[in-house]
Coordinates of C-alpha atoms and ligand atoms in Angstrom, one line a residue:
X1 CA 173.6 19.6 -140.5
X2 CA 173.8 16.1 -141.7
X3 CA 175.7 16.0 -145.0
X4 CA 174.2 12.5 -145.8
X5 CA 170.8 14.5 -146.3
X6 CA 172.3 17.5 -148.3
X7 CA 173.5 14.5 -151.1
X8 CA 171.8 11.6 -150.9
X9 CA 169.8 12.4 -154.2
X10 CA 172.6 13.2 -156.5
X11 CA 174.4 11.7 -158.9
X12 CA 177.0 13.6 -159.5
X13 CA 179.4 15.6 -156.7
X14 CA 182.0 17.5 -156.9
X15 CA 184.1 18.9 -154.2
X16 CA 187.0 21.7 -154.0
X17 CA 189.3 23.8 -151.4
X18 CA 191.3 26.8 -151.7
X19 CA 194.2 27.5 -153.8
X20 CA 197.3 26.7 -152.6
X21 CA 195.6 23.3 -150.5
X22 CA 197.3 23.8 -146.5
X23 CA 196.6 20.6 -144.3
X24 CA 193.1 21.8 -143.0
X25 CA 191.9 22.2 -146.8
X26 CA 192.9 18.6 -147.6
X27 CA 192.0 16.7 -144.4
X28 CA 188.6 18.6 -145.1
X29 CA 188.3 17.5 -148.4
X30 CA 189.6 14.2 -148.2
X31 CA 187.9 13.3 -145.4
X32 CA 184.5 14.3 -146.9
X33 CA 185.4 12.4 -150.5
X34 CA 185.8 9.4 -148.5
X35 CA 182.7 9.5 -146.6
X36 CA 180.8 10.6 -149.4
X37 CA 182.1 7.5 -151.8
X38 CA 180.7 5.4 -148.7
X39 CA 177.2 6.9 -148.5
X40 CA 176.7 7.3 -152.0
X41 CA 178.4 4.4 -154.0
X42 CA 176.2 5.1 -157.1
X43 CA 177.2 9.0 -157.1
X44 CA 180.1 10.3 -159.3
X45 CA 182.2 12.2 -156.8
X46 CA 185.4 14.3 -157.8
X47 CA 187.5 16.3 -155.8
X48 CA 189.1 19.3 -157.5
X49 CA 192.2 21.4 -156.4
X50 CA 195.5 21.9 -156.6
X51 CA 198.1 19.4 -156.2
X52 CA 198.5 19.0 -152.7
X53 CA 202.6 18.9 -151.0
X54 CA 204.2 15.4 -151.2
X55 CA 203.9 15.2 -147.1
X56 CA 199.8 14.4 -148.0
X57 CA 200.6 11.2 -149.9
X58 CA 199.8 9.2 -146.9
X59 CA 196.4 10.2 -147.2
X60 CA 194.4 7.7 -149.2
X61 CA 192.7 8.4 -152.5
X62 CA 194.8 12.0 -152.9
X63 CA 196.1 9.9 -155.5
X64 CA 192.3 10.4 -157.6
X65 CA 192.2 14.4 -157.2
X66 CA 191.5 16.3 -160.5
X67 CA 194.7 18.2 -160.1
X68 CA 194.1 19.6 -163.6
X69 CA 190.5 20.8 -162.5
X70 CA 189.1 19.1 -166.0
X71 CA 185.7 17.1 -165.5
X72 CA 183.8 15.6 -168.1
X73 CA 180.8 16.9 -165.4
X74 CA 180.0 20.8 -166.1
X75 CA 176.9 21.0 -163.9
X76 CA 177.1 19.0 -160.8
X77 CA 174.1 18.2 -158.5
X78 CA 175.7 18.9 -155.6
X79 CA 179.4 21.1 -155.5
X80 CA 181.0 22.0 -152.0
X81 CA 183.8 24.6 -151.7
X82 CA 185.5 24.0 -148.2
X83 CA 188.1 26.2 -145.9
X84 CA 187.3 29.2 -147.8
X85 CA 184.5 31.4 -149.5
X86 CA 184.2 30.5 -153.5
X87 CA 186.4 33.3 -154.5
X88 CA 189.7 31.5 -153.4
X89 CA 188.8 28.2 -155.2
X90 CA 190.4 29.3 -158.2
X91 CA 190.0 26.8 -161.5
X92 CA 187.3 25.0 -159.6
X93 CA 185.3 28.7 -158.9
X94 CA 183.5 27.9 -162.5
X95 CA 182.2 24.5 -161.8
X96 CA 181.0 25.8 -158.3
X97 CA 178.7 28.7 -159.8
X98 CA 177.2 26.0 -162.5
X99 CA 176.1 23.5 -159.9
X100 CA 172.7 22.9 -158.7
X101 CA 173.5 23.4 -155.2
X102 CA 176.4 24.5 -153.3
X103 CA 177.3 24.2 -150.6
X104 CA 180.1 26.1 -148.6
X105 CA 181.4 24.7 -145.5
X106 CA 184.3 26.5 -143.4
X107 CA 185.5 28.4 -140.6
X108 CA 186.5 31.7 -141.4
X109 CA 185.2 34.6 -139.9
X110 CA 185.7 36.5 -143.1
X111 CA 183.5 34.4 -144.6
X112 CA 179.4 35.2 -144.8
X113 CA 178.9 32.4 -146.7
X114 CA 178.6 31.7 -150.8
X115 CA 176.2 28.9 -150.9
X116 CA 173.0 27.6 -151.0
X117 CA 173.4 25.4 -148.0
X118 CA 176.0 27.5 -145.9
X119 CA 177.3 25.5 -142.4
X120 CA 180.3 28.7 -141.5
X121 CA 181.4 28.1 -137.7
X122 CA 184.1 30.6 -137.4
X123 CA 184.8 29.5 -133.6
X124 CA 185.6 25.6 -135.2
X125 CA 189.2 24.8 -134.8
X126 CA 189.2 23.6 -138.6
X127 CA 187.1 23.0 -141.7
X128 CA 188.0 19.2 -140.6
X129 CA 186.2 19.7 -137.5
X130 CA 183.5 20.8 -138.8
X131 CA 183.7 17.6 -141.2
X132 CA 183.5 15.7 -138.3
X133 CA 180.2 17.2 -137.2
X134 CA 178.2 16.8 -139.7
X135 CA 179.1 13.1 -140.3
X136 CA 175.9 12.5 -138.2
X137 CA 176.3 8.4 -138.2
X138 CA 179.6 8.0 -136.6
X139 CA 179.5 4.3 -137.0
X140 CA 180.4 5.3 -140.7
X141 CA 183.6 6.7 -139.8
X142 CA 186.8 4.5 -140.9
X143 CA 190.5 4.7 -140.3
X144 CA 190.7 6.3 -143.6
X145 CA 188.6 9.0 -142.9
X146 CA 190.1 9.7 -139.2
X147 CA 193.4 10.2 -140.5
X148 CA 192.6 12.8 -143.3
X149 CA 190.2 14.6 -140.8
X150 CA 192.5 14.1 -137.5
X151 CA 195.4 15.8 -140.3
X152 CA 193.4 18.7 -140.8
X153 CA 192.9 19.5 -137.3
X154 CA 196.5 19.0 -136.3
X155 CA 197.3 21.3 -139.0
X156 CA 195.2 24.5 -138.4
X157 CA 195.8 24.0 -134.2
X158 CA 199.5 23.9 -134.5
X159 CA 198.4 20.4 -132.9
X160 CA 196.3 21.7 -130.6
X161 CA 198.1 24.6 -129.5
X162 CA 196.7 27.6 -130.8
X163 CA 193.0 28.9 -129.1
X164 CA 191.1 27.6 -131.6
X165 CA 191.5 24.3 -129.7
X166 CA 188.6 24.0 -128.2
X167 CA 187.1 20.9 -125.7
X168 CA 185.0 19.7 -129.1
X169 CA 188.3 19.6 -131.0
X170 CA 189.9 17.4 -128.5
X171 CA 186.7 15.3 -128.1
X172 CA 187.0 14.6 -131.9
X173 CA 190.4 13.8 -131.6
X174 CA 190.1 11.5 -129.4
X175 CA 187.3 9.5 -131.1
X176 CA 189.9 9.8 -134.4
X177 CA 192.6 8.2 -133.4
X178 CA 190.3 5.2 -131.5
X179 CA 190.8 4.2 -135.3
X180 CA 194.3 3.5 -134.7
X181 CA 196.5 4.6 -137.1
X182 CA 200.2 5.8 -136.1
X183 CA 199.1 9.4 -135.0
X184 CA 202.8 10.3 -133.5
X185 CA 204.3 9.7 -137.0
X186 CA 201.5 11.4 -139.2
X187 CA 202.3 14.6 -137.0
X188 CA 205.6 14.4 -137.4
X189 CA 205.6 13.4 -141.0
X190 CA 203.0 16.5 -142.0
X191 CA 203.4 18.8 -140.2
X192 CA 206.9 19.1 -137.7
X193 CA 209.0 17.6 -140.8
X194 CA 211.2 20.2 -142.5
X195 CA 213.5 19.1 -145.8
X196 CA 217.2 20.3 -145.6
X197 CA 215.4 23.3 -148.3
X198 CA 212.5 24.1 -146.3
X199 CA 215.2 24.7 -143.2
X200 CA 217.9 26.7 -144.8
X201 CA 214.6 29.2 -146.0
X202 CA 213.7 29.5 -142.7
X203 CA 217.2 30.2 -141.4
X204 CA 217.7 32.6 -144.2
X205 CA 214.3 34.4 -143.4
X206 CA 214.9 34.4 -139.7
X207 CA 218.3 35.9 -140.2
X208 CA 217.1 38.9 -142.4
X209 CA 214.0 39.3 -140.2
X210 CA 213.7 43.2 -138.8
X211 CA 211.4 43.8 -135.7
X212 CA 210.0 47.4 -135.6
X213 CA 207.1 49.2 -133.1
X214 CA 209.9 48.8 -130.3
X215 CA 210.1 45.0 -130.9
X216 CA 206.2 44.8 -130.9
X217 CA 206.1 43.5 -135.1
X218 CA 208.7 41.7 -137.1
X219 CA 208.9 41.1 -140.5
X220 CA 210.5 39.0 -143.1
X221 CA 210.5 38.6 -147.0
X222 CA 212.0 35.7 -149.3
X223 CA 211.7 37.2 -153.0
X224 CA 211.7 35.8 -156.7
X225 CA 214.9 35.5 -156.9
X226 CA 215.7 33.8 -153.3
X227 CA 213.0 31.1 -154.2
X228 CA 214.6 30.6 -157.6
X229 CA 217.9 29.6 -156.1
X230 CA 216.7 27.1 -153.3
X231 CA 213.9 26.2 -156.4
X232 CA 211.2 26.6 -153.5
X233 CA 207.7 26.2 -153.8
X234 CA 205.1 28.5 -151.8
X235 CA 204.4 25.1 -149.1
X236 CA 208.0 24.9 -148.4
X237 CA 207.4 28.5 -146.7
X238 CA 205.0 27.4 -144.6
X239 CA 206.1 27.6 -140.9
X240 CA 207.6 30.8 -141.2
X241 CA 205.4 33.3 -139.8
X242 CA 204.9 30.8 -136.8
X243 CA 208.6 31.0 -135.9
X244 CA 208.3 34.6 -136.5
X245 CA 205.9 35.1 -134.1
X246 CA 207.4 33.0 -131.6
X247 CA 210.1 36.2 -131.1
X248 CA 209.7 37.4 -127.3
X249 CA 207.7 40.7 -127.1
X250 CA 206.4 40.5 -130.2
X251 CA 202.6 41.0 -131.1
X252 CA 202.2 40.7 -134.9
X253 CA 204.4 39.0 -137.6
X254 CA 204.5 39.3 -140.9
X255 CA 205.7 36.9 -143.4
X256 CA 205.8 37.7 -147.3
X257 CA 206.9 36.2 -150.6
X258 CA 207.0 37.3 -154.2
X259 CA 204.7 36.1 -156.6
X260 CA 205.2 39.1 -159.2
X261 CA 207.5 42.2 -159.7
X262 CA 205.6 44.4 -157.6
X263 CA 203.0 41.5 -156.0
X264 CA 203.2 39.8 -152.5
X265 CA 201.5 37.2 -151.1
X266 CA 201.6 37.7 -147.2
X267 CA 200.7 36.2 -144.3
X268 CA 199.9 38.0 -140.6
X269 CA 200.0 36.6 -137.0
X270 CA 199.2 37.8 -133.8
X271 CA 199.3 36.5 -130.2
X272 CA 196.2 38.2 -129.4
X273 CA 196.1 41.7 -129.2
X274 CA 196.1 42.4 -132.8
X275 CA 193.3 41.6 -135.0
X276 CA 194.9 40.5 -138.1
X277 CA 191.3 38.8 -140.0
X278 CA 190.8 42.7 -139.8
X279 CA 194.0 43.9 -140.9
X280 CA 193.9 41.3 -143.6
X281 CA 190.3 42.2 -144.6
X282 CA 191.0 45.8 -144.7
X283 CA 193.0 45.1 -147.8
X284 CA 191.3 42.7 -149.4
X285 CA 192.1 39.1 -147.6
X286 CA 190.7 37.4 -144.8
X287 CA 191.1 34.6 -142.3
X288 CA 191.5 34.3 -138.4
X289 CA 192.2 36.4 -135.6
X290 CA 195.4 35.5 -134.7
X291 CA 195.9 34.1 -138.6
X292 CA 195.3 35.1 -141.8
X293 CA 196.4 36.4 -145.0
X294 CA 195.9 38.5 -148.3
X295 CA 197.9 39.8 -151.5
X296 CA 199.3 42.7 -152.1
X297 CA 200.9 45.6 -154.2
X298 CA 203.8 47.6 -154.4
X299 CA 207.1 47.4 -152.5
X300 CA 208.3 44.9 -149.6
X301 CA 208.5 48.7 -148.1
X302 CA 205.1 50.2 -149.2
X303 CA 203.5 47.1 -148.1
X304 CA 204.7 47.1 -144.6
X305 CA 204.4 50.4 -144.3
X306 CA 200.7 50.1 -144.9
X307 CA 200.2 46.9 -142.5
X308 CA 202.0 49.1 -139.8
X309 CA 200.0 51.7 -140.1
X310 CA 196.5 49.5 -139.6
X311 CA 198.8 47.2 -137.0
X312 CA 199.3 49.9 -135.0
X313 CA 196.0 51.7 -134.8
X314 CA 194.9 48.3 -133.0
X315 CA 198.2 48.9 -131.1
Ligands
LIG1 P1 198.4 31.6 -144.4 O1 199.1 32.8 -143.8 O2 198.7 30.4 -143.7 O3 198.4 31.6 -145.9 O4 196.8 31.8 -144.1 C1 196.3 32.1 -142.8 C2 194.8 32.1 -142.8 O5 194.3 33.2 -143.6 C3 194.3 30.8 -143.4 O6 193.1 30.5 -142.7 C4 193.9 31.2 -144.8 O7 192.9 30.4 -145.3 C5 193.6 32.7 -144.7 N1 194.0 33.4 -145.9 C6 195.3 33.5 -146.4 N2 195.4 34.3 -147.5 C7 194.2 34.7 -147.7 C8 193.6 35.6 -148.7 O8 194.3 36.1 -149.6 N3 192.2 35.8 -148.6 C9 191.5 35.3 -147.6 N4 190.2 35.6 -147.6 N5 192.0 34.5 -146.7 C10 193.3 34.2 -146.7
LIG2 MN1 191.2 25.9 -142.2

C-alpha cells in the first residue's frame, strides 16, 4: 500500500486510535498526521483521540489533537482508525462510520479488518511499523516523523525485546534514527521513566500479587479506591503486567484495575505457551499472543476464576 494514493484526492482527513492512546497508538497516528500534512498541504487533516500521557509531549503537533473529539467536519473523505478495529475508537467510532472511505490500519490478530481499504499485518511489530511501510517515498520522511514512528515501535517491542521484533523492525529503526534526534533520552523519557506515583503503584501491586497453578499464573489488582488515594490515572498503571510476568516460572500474568463496582479492565501476558489474544477474545477483547486485554464483569475473584479456567485448558 502506498497511503499517498489512498488520499491524495481528499480534502478533508481525519484520523483516530484506540481509547486509552498507549505509545504505539500515538507514534502511529502522529507519525501519519505528519506525513499526511506534507503530501497533502491543501487537505484538512485532524487527528482525534484521547488525550495522550504527558511523557508524549515531545512529540510535535500532539499539541493540535481534537482531544474533545468535536469537528466542524461530519463526513470526512478519507477517516483512518489505527492500532485497533473501529469498535475501540470510542467518540471518534461516529465520525469513522460517516466517512467516505475508511481505512483501518493495525496489527492485531483479533482484528479482520473494519474498512474499506484494510492494510492488517498481525506479524508487524507495531501499527508504527506498518506506518513506516506504506510511506512509499522515503525521501519524505523527517526527523519529526522518525521520532513519533521510532516511539511507537519502542513502545509495543518493549524496545525491541519482545518476538514481535522482527529484522524489518530493526531495519526501520535504524533508517529512523539516521534522522538524528536523541533516541537514548526519548526511550528513557517514554517509556523506562516511572514518577515517584507510578512506582509506589507498582510496589504496592507487586507486593499484594498472588501466583496460583503451582507458580505457573500471577495475579494483581489495584481498585477504585487504591487509585483514588495515589489520584492515579489508567497510563500510570502501565508497566505492571510486564513486571508481573517477569516472576521466574511463571507463564501467564494478569493485571487488573477497577473502572466500576463490579467492572475490570484487565490485561493478560504470556511468555509463550499461553495464548492470551484467545483467552482475551474468548470474552470479548482481543490483542496479541503474548499481549492483550479485555473488560470484564463481576468479582476480582469471579474474574480470575474464569481466566484460570481458559488459562489452564491451554496449560
Ligand atoms: P494492554 O494490556 O496493554 O492494555 O493491551 C495489550 C494488547 O491488547 C494491546 O495490543 C491492546 O491494544 C489489546 N487490548 C487491550 N484491551 C483490549 C480490549 O478490550 N479489546 C481488544 N480487542 N483489544 C484489547
Ligand atoms: Mn500497537
Amino acid at each position: 500500500m502506498d497511503i499517498y494514493e489512498e488520499v491524495k484526492s481528499a480534502a478533508t482527513i481525519g484520523i483516530s486510535g484506540h481509547i486509552r492512546p498507549d505509545g504505539d497508538c500515538v507514534g502511529s497516528v502522529m507519525g501519519l498526521y505528519l506525513y499526511l500534512k506534507k503530501v497533502c498541504p491543501d487537505a484538512k487533516i485532524q487527528v482525534m483521540i484521547e488525550k495522550p500521557a504527558d511523557v508524549f509531549s515531545c512529540v510535535k503537533g500532539i499539541d493540535e489533537i481534537h482531544t474533545d473529539f468535536v469537528s466542524d467536519v461530519k463526513e470526512f473523505d478519507v477517516f483512518f482508525a489505527l492500532d485497533t478495529a473501529k469498535d475501540r475508537l470510542g467518540e471518534a467510532e461516529k465520525y469513522f462510520d460517516e466517512a467516505a472511505k475508511k481505512i483501518n490500519i493495525d496489527h492485531h490478530i483479533s482484528n479482520k479488518g473494519c474498512g474499506d481499504v484494510n492494510y492488517i499485518m498481525p506479524e508487524a511489530s507495531s501499527t508504527s511499523e506498518l506506518i513506516y511501510d506504506v510511506i512509499a517515498d522515503k525521501s519524505l520522511l523527517d526527523e519529526e516523523i522518525a521520532k513519533a514512528l521510532y516511539i511507537g515501535i519502542i513502545h509495543d517491542t518493549g524496545v525491541f525485546q519482545y518476538s514481535n521484533t522482527a529484522p524489518s523492525t530493526l531495519k526501520a529503526a535504524a533508517e529512523l534514527i539516521s534522522y538524528g534526534f536523541d533516541f537514548p533520552k526519548l526511550i528513557d523519557k517514554t517509556f523506562y521513566e516511572k514518577t515517584y506515583l507510578q512506582n509506589q503503584i507498582l510496589g504496592r501491586a507487586l507486593l499484594e500479587s498472588i501466583v496460583f497453578m503451582n507458580g505457573r499464573c500471577i495475579v494483581s489488582m489495584v481498585d477504585k479506591k487504591t487509585m483514588n488515594f495515589y489520584d492515579a490515572e489508567p497510563h500510570d498503571l502501565e508497566g505492571i503486567v510486564s513486571q508481573l510476568r517477569n516472576t521466574k516460572g511463571v507463564e501467564c500474568a494478569i493485571f487488573m484495575y477497577q473502572t466500576d463496582t463490579l467492572e475490570y479492565k484487565v490485561s493478560l501476558r504470556s511468555n509463550g505457551k499461553v495464548d492470551v489474544a484467545k483467552v482475551a477474545a474468548f470474552f470479548g477483547g482481543g490483542g496479541h499472543v503474548r499481549a492483550a486485554g479485555v473488560t470484564m464483569q463481576g468479582t476480582f475473584h469471579d474474574i480470575v476464576n474464569n481466566l484460570s479456567a481458559q488459562i489452564a485448558e491451554q496449560l
